[in-house]
PDB file of C-alpha atoms in Angstrom:
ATOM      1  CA  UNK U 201     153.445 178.327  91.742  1.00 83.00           C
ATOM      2  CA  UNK U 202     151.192 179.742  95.011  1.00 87.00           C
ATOM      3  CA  UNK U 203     147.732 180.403  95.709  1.00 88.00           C
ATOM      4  CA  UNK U 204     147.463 184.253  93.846  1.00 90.00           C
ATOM      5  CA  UNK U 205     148.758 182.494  90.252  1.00 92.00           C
ATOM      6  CA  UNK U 206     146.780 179.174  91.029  1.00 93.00           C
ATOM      7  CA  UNK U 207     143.495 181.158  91.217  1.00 93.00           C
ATOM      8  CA  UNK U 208     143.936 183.132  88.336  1.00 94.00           C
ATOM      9  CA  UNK U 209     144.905 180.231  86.463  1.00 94.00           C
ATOM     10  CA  UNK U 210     141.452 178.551  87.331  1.00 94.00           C
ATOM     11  CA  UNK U 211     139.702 181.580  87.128  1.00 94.00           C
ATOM     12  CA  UNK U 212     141.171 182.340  83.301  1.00 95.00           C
ATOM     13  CA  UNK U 213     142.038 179.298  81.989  1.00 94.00           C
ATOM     14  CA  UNK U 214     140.502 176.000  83.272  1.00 94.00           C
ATOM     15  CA  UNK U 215     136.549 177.195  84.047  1.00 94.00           C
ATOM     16  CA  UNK U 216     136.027 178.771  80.838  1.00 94.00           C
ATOM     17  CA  UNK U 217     137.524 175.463  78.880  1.00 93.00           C
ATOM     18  CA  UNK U 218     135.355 172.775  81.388  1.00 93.00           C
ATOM     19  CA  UNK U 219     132.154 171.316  80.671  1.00 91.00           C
ATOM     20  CA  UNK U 220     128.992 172.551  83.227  1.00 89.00           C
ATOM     21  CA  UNK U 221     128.765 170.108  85.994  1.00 91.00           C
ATOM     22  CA  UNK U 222     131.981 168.875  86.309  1.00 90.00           C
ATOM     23  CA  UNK U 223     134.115 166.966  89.253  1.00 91.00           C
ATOM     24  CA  UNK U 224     137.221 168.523  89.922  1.00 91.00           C
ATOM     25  CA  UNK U 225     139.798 165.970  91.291  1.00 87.00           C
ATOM     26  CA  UNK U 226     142.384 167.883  93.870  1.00 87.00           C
ATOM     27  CA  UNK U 227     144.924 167.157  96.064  1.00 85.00           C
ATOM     28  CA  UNK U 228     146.316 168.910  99.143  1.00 84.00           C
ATOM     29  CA  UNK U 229     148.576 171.092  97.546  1.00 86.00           C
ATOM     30  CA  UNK U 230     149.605 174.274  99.905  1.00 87.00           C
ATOM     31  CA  UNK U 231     148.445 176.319  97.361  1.00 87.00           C
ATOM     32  CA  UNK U 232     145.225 174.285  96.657  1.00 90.00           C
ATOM     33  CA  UNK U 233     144.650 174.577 100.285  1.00 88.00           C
ATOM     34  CA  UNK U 234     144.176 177.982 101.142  1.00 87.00           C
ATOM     35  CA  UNK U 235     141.049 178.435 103.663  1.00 87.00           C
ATOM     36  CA  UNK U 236     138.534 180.716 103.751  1.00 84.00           C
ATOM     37  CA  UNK U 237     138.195 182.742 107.155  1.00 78.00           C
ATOM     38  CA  UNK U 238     140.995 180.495 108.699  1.00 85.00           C
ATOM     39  CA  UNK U 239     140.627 179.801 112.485  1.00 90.00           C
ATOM     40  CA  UNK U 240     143.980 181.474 114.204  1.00 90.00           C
ATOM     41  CA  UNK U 241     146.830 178.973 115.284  1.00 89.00           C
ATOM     42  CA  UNK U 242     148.732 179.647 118.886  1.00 89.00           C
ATOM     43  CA  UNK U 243     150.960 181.642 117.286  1.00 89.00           C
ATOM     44  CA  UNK U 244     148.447 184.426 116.213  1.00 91.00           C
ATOM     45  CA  UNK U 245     148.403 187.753 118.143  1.00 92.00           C
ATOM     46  CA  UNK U 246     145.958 187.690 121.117  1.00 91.00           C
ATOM     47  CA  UNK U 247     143.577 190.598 119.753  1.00 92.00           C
ATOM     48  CA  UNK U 248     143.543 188.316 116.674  1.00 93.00           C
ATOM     49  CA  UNK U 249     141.879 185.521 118.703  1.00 92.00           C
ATOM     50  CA  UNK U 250     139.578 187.788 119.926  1.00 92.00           C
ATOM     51  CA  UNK U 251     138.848 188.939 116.969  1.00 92.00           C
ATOM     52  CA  UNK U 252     138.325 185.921 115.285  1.00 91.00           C
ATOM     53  CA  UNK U 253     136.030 184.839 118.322  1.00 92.00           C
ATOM     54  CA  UNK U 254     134.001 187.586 117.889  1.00 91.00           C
ATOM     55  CA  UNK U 255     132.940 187.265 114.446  1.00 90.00           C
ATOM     56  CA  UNK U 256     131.702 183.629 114.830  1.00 89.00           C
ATOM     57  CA  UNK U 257     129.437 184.689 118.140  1.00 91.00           C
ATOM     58  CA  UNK U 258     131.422 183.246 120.373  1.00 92.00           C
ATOM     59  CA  UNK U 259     131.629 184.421 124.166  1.00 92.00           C
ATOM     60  CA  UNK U 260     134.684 184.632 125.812  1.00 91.00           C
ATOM     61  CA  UNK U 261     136.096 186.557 128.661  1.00 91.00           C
ATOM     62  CA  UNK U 262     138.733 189.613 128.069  1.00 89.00           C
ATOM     63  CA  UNK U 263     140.548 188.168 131.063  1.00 90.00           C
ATOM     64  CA  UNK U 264     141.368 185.006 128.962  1.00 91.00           C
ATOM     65  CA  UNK U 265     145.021 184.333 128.422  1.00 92.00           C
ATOM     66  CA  UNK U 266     146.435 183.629 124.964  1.00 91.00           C
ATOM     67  CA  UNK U 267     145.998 179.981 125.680  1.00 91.00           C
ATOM     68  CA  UNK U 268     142.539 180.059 126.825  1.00 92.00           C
ATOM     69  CA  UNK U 269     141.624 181.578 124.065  1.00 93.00           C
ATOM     70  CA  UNK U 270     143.071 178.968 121.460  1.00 92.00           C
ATOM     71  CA  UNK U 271     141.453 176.318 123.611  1.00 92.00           C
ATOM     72  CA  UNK U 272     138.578 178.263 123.114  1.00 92.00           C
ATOM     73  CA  UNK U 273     138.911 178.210 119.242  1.00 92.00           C
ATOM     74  CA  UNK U 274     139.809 174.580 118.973  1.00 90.00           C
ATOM     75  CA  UNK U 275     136.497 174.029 120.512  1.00 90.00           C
ATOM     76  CA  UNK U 276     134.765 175.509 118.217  1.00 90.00           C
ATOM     77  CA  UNK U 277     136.877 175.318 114.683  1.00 86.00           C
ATOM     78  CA  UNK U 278     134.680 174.795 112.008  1.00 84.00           C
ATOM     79  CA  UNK U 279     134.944 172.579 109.020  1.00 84.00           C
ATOM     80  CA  UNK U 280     137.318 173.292 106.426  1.00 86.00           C
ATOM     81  CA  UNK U 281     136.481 175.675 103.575  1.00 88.00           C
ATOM     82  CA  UNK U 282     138.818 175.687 100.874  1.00 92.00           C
ATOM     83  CA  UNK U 283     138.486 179.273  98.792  1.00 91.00           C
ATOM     84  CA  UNK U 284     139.470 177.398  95.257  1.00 93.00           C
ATOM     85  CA  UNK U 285     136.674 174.793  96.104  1.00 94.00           C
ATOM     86  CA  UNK U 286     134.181 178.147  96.509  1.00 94.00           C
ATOM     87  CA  UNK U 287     135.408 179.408  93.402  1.00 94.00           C
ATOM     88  CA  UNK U 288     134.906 175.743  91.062  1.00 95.00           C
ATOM     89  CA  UNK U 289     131.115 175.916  93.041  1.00 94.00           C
ATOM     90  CA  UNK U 290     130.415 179.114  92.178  1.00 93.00           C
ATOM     91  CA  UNK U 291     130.956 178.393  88.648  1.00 94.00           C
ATOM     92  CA  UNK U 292     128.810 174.800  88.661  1.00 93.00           C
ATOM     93  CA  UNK U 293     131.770 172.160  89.346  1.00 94.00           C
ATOM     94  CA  UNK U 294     132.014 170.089  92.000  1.00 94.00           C
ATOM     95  CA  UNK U 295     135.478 169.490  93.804  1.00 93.00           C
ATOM     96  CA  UNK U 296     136.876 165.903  95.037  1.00 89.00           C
ATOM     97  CA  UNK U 297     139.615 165.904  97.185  1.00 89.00           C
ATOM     98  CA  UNK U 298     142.181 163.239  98.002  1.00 84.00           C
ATOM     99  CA  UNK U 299     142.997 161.719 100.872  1.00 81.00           C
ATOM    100  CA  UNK U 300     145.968 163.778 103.064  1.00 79.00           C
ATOM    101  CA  UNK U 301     149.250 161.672 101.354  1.00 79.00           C
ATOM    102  CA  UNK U 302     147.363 159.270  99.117  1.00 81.00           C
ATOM    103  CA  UNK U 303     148.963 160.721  95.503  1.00 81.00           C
ATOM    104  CA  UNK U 304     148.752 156.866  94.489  1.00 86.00           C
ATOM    105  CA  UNK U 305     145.245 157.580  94.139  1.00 86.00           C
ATOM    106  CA  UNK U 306     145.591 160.734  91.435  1.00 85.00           C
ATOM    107  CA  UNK U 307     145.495 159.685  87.739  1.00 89.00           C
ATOM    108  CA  UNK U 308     147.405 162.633  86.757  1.00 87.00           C
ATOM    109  CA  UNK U 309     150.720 161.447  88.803  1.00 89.00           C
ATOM    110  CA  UNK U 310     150.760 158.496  86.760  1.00 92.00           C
ATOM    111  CA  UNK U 311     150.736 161.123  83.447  1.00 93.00           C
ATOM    112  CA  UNK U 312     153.564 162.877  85.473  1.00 91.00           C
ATOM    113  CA  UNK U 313     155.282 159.989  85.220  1.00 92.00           C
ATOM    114  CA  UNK U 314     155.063 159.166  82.014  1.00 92.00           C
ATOM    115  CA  UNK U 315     155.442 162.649  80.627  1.00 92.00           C
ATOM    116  CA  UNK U 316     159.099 162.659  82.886  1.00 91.00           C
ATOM    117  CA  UNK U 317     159.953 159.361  81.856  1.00 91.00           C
ATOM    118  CA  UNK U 318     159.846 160.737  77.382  1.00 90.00           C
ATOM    119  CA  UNK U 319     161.621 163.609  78.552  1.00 90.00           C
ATOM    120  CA  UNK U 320     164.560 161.548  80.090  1.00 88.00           C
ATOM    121  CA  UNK U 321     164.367 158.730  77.416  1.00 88.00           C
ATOM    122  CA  UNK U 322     164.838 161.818  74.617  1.00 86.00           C
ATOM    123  CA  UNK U 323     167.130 164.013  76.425  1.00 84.00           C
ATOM    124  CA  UNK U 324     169.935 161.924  76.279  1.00 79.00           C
ATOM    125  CA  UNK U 325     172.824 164.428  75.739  1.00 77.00           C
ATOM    126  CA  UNK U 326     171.342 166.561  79.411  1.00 76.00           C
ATOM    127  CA  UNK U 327     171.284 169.342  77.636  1.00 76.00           C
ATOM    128  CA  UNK U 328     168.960 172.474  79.418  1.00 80.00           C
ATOM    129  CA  UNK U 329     167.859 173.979  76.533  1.00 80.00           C
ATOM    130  CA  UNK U 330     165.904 171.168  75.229  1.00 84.00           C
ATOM    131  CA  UNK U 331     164.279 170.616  78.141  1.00 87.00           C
ATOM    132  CA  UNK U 332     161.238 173.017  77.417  1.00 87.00           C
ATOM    133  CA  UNK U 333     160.885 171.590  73.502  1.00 89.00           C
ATOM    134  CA  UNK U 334     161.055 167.964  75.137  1.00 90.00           C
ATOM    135  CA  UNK U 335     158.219 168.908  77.746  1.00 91.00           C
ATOM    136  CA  UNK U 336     155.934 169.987  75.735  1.00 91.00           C
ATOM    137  CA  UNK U 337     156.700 167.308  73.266  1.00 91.00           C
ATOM    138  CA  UNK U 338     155.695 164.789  76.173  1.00 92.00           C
ATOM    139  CA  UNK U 339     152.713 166.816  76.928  1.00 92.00           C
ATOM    140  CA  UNK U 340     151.169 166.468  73.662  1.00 92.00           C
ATOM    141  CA  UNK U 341     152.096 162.874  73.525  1.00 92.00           C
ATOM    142  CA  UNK U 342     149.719 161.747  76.380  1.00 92.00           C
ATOM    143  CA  UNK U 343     146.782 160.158  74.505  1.00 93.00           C
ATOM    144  CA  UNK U 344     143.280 159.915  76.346  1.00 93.00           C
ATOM    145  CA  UNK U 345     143.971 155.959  76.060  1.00 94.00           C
ATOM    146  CA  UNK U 346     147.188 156.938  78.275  1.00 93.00           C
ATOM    147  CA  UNK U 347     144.604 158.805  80.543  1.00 92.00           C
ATOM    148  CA  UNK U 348     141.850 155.973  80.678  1.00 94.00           C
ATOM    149  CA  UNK U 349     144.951 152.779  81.599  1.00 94.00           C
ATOM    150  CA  UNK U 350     146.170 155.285  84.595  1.00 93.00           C
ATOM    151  CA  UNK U 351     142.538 155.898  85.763  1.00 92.00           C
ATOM    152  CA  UNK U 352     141.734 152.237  85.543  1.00 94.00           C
ATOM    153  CA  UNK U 353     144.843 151.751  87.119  1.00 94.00           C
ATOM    154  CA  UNK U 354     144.018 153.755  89.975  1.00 91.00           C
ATOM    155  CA  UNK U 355     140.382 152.269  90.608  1.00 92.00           C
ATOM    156  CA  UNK U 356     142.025 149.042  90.680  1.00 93.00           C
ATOM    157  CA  UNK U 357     144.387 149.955  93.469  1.00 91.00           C
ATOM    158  CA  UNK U 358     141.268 152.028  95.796  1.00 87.00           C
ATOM    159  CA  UNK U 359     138.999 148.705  94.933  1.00 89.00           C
ATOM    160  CA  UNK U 360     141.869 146.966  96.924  1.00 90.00           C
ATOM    161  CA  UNK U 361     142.289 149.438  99.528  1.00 86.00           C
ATOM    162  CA  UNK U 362     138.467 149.148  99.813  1.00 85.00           C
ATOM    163  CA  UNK U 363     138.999 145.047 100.204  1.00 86.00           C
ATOM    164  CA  UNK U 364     141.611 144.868 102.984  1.00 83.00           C
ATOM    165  CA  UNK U 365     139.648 147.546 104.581  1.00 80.00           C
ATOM    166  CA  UNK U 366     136.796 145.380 104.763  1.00 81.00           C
ATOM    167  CA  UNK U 367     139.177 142.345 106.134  1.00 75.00           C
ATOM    168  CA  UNK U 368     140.478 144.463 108.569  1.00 72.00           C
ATOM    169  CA  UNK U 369     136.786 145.073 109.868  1.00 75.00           C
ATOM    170  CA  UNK U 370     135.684 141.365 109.284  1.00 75.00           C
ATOM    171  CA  UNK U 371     139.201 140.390 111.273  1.00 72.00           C
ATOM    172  CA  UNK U 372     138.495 142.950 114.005  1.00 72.00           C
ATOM    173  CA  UNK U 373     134.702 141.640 114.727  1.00 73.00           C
ATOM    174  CA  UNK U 374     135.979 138.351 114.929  1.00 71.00           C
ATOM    175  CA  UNK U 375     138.321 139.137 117.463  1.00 70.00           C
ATOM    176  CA  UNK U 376     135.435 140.569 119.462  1.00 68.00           C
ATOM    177  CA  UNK U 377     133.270 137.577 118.395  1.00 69.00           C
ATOM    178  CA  UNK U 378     136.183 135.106 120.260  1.00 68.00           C
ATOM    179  CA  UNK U 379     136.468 137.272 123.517  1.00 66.00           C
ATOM    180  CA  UNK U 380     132.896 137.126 124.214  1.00 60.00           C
ATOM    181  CA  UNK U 381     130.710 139.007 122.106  1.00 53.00           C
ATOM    182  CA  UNK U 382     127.640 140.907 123.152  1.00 50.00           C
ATOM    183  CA  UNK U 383     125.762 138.716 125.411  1.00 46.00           C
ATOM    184  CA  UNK U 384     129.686 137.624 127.382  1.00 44.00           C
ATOM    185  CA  UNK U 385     129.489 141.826 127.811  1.00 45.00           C
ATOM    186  CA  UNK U 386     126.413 141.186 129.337  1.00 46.00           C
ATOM    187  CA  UNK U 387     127.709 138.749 131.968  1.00 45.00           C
ATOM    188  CA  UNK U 388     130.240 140.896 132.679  1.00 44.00           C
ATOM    189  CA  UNK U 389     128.214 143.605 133.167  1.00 44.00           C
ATOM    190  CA  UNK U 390     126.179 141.622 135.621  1.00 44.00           C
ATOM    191  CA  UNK U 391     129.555 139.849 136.968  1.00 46.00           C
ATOM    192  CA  UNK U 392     130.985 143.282 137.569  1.00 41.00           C
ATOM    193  CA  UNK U 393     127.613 144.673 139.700  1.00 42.00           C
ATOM    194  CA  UNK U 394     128.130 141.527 141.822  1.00 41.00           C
ATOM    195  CA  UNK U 395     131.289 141.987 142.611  1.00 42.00           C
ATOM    196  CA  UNK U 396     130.890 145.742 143.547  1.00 43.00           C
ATOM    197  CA  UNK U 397     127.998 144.617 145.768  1.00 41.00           C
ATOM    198  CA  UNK U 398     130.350 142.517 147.207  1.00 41.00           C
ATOM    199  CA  UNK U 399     133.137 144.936 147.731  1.00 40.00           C
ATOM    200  CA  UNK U 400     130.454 147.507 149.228  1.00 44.00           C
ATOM    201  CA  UNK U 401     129.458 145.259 152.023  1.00 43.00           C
ATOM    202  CA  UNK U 402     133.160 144.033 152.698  1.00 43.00           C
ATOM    203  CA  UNK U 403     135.345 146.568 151.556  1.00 42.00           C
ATOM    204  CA  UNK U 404     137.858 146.571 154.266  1.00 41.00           C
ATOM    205  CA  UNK U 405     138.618 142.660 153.839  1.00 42.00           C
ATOM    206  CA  UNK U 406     138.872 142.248 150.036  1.00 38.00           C
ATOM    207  CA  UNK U 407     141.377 144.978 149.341  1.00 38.00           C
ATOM    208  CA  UNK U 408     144.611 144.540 151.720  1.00 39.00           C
ATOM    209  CA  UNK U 409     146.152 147.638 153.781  1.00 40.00           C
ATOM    210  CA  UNK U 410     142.480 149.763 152.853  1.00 39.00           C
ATOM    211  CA  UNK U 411     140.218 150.451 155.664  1.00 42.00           C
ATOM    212  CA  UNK U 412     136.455 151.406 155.800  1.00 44.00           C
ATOM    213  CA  UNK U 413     135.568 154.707 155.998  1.00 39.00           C
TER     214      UNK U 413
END
């Protein structure tokens, strides 16, 4: 699989069989990934920084060394536009992607696994050529009550994901609760003026081997 037989895969088989107004749920997939107007990485030609540069409106000087110039596009590197995600929008679907290396959180690798798991429980002898038969045996054996346990499955594990999220946050304020909290940053702030104020008006005693200027 790549990016050229992906698209026309979406383009003539998937969005003609989906409902209007649909949510497309994708992973990260190199060839689900494939940007539109990608920014150029360091190892791009020079003239194709420039170029690049150019088309967004952005000023730069010719003098600019290669490295300048990616600094220069790191700066200003837009958001990420994925071209299959233009494609499902164009059409009236709406695309959900997955957190970078979260796959525990896609339904359809749970199917994946069960599909795998009839195929090895059937194909006992190893042979190759039943391989394909057995596949698409499994394939049609996935129920949508198979479909509904793994996505209940998976909303299960992001609800707890959610919950030691929030205990992370709850432990984390009270950690800044027991060091002081807002009004002990006050004092500070007040204890730390004093002390500069003291420092200004005896700077050469407090701090050993400094002089004043």
């Amino acid at each position: 699989m790549d990016a050229s037989n992906f698209t026309k895969w979406i383009e003539e088989k998937l969005i003609p069989n989906l409902p209007p107004n649909g949510i497309i749920v994708m992973d990260n997939a190199p060839y689900h990934s494939k940007q539109v107007n990608k920014p150029p990485n360091f190892s791009a030609r020079k003239n194709v920084m420039q170029m690049w540069l150019q088309e967004h409106n952005i000023e730069f000087d010719e003098k600019m060394t290669k490295r300048e110039l990616y600094m220069l596009i790191k700066r200003h590197k837009p958001e990420k536009v994925y071209f299959i995600d233009e494609i499902f929008r164009s059409h009236g679907q709406e695309v959900l992607r997955l957190p970078p290396y979260h796959c525990d959180l896609n339904p359809i690798e749970y199917v994946w696994n069960l599909m795998k798991q009839t195929v090895a429980d059937k194909n006992v002898d190893q042979s190759e050529k039943d391989i394909e038969r057995l596949t698409k045996e499994a394939i049609q054996s996935i129920t949508p009550e198979d479909w509904k346990r793994e996505c209940n499955h998976v909303d299960r594990l992001r609800d707890k994901f959610w919950h030691a999220d929030r205990l992370y946050e709850l432990e984390e304020q009270e950690l800044v609760i027991s060091l002081g909290g807002e009004d002990s940053d006050n004092e500070s702030d007040d204890n730390i003026f004093s002390d500069n104020e003291e420092f200004d008006n005896n700077d050469s005693e407090t701090m050993s081997g400094v002089e004043a200027f």
